[in-house]
Amino acid sequence: MSTRRKARRQNNRGGRPRLLSEEVEARLVAASRTGVAVELAAEMAGISRTSFLRWMAAGRAEVEAREAGEDPDPEAEEYAALFVKVRTARATAAARAMANIRRVADGGIVTKVTTRKFRDSVTGEIVEETVEDRTSPDWRADAWYLERQHREQYGKDAVVAVEITGFGGPAGDDEDPVDLSALAERLDKSLFAVEYPPELEDGNVVDAEVVDP
C-alpha cells in the first residue's frame, strides 16, 4: 500500500491564475541555475519560501514514489516536473562553481593581455608581441574544496586524534600535566587557519579564459 501523500493542487477560483504557473516555474529554474539560495530564488519568482519548499517536497515524494515502482499521480505531475528541473539546475550551478574553483587551484588563468608593436633592430620590420599574465596555482582553493566536500576529514569540525603523551605510551602519574586548552588553541591555529584565494571572494576570474601553454 502506498504511503505517498498526494500534493494538493492550487485552486483556480474566479479565473485567478494558479500560483505555480509556467512563468513562476521558469523563474524558479532560472534562479536555481545561478546557484542562489532558496529564499532568493523564491523572491525572484514572486512567491514565498514556504510555497517553494512545499512544492519541492511534493515533487520529491512523487519522483521517489515513481522510482520505487508506484503508478504516477497525475495531481503531482507539475510538482515532480518542477523538482526535477530545479534539481538539475542547482546541480549545473554547483558543477560550474566547482570548475571555477579547480581553475583557481590549477592556475593558468589569463588575467591580463598586453600587446605592443616595435621595430626589429635587425630586420627593420614592425613586430607585434603579445604578453599574457597568468595566475599561479593556488593551494588555498584546494583547501577550500577539501574543507567543504570532505568535512569529516578536513572540515573545521573534524575530530583530530592527537598523541599528547610524547613518544612513549599512555601518560603516567609522574608526568607533567598537559594544558589541553593551550594545545587545542595551537591546533586550531595550525590546522584550520585556511585563507581563501581572493579570486574566490570577489569573483573577478569567473569568466576568465584558461589558455593552455
XYZ file of C-alpha atoms in Angstrom:
213
model
C 0.000 0.000 0.000
C 1.400 3.351 -0.966
C 2.241 5.804 1.805
C 2.754 8.642 -0.638
C 0.959 11.811 0.284
C -0.734 13.474 -2.636
C 0.118 17.118 -3.181
C -2.875 19.406 -3.054
C -3.355 21.346 -6.239
C -3.793 25.075 -6.139
C -7.419 26.042 -6.635
C -8.254 28.179 -9.630
C -11.320 30.042 -8.488
C -12.830 33.048 -10.181
C -10.412 32.931 -13.082
C -7.398 33.622 -10.848
C -4.219 32.006 -12.277
C -2.602 29.151 -10.384
C 0.314 30.123 -8.145
C 2.568 27.562 -9.820
C 2.280 28.945 -13.318
C 4.644 28.329 -16.215
C 6.184 31.760 -15.662
C 6.818 31.089 -11.964
C 8.344 27.713 -12.773
C 10.632 29.282 -15.389
C 11.795 31.927 -12.902
C 12.494 29.331 -10.228
C 14.528 27.193 -12.610
C 16.463 30.185 -13.971
C 17.265 31.420 -10.475
C 18.307 27.946 -9.343
C 20.629 27.680 -12.327
C 22.615 30.620 -10.960
C 23.061 28.828 -7.637
C 21.291 31.368 -5.421
C 19.757 30.347 -2.101
C 16.211 29.003 -1.921
C 14.925 32.209 -0.327
C 16.326 34.337 -3.147
C 15.038 32.003 -5.847
C 11.556 32.267 -4.333
C 11.786 36.063 -4.171
C 12.892 36.237 -7.798
C 9.844 34.183 -8.758
C 7.499 36.297 -6.646
C 6.437 33.537 -4.268
C 7.081 32.675 -0.638
C 9.876 30.414 0.547
C 7.257 28.189 2.183
C 5.416 27.630 -1.087
C 8.626 26.803 -2.924
C 9.707 24.272 -0.308
C 6.239 22.707 -0.204
C 6.212 22.233 -3.970
C 9.695 20.759 -3.931
C 8.750 18.356 -1.135
C 5.678 17.215 -3.050
C 7.724 16.788 -6.216
C 10.425 14.825 -4.481
C 7.880 12.492 -2.900
C 6.307 11.862 -6.307
C 9.658 11.243 -8.019
C 10.776 8.832 -5.314
C 7.429 7.022 -5.466
C 7.750 6.559 -9.211
C 11.313 5.333 -8.841
C 10.015 2.815 -6.315
C 7.616 1.448 -8.932
C 4.396 3.173 -7.954
C 1.939 4.463 -10.509
C 2.267 8.175 -11.371
C -0.052 10.535 -9.548
C -1.489 12.973 -12.122
C -2.164 15.548 -9.409
C 1.530 15.657 -8.524
C 2.860 15.814 -12.081
C 3.602 19.551 -12.058
C 5.432 19.300 -8.740
C 7.503 16.349 -9.926
C 8.466 18.248 -13.070
C 9.448 21.305 -11.024
C 11.533 19.211 -8.648
C 13.482 17.551 -11.468
C 14.133 20.842 -13.270
C 15.268 22.672 -10.135
C 17.428 19.753 -9.016
C 19.160 19.692 -12.396
C 19.569 23.466 -12.422
C 21.186 23.521 -8.986
C 23.497 20.658 -9.920
C 24.559 22.606 -13.013
C 25.327 25.666 -10.868
C 27.361 23.565 -8.453
C 29.350 21.976 -11.275
C 30.123 25.381 -12.786
C 31.271 26.744 -9.427
C 33.416 23.678 -8.840
C 35.033 24.094 -12.252
C 35.957 27.687 -11.384
C 37.475 26.562 -8.077
C 39.536 23.948 -9.891
C 40.760 26.570 -12.345
C 41.951 28.767 -9.494
C 43.685 25.795 -7.861
C 45.417 24.744 -11.083
C 46.420 28.256 -12.104
C 46.994 29.453 -15.637
C 44.038 31.837 -15.761
C 44.740 34.777 -18.041
C 44.333 37.997 -16.054
C 45.969 40.491 -18.398
C 46.947 40.574 -22.058
C 49.418 43.212 -23.241
C 50.147 43.764 -26.923
C 52.900 46.058 -28.145
C 54.478 46.815 -31.506
C 58.125 47.638 -32.091
C 60.626 47.732 -34.906
C 63.037 44.821 -35.048
C 66.566 46.193 -34.761
C 67.935 43.597 -37.195
C 65.326 43.342 -39.941
C 63.728 46.733 -39.507
C 60.290 45.177 -39.695
C 57.405 46.041 -37.361
C 56.913 43.181 -34.925
C 53.854 42.633 -32.754
C 54.394 40.973 -29.377
C 51.683 39.705 -27.014
C 52.401 39.023 -23.355
C 49.921 37.231 -21.074
C 49.862 37.422 -17.285
C 48.523 34.234 -15.725
C 47.685 33.200 -12.199
C 49.883 30.752 -10.346
C 48.485 27.518 -8.876
C 46.817 28.270 -5.550
C 46.697 25.520 -2.913
C 44.147 27.515 -0.903
C 41.465 26.731 -3.462
C 42.158 23.024 -2.903
C 41.923 23.615 0.859
C 38.581 25.344 0.349
C 37.335 22.358 -1.641
C 38.510 19.745 0.854
C 37.062 21.619 3.817
C 33.612 21.637 2.264
C 33.484 18.449 0.228
C 35.190 16.237 2.807
C 34.152 17.830 6.063
C 34.654 14.695 8.130
C 38.368 14.593 7.354
C 39.219 18.234 6.584
C 36.372 20.406 7.884
C 36.725 22.828 10.752
C 34.690 20.491 12.933
C 36.787 17.433 12.083
C 37.947 15.348 15.026
C 41.734 15.306 15.244
C 43.348 12.378 17.042
C 46.369 13.737 18.881
C 49.037 11.805 20.767
C 49.611 14.133 23.706
C 51.948 11.931 25.706
C 55.122 12.295 23.650
C 56.998 9.321 22.216
C 56.105 6.909 24.962
C 52.878 5.135 25.886
C 49.998 6.489 27.951
C 50.811 9.278 30.347
C 51.888 8.168 33.782
C 51.115 9.704 37.128
C 54.610 11.194 37.396
C 54.445 13.097 34.104
C 53.688 16.794 33.913
C 50.024 17.563 33.185
C 49.164 18.673 29.660
C 47.477 22.019 29.114
C 44.677 20.809 26.830
C 43.267 24.298 26.290
C 46.589 25.618 25.036
C 47.076 22.536 22.869
C 43.621 22.918 21.322
C 44.309 26.573 20.591
C 47.597 25.739 18.847
C 45.914 23.039 16.790
C 43.155 25.398 15.783
C 45.658 27.942 14.519
C 47.901 25.460 12.748
C 45.334 23.109 11.220
C 42.383 25.335 10.472
C 43.957 28.641 9.508
C 42.782 28.493 5.912
C 42.904 31.635 3.818
C 40.760 31.592 0.735
C 42.097 32.972 -2.537
C 40.880 36.488 -3.351
C 39.669 35.182 -6.704
C 37.040 33.136 -4.875
C 35.883 36.085 -2.808
C 35.456 38.833 -5.401
C 34.616 36.664 -8.431
C 36.998 38.546 -10.715
C 38.065 35.432 -12.594
C 34.722 33.695 -13.005
C 34.658 34.282 -16.728
C 38.385 34.295 -17.362
C 39.681 32.077 -20.110
C 42.119 29.279 -19.386
C 44.737 29.084 -22.119
C 46.979 26.060 -22.340
C 50.669 26.988 -22.550
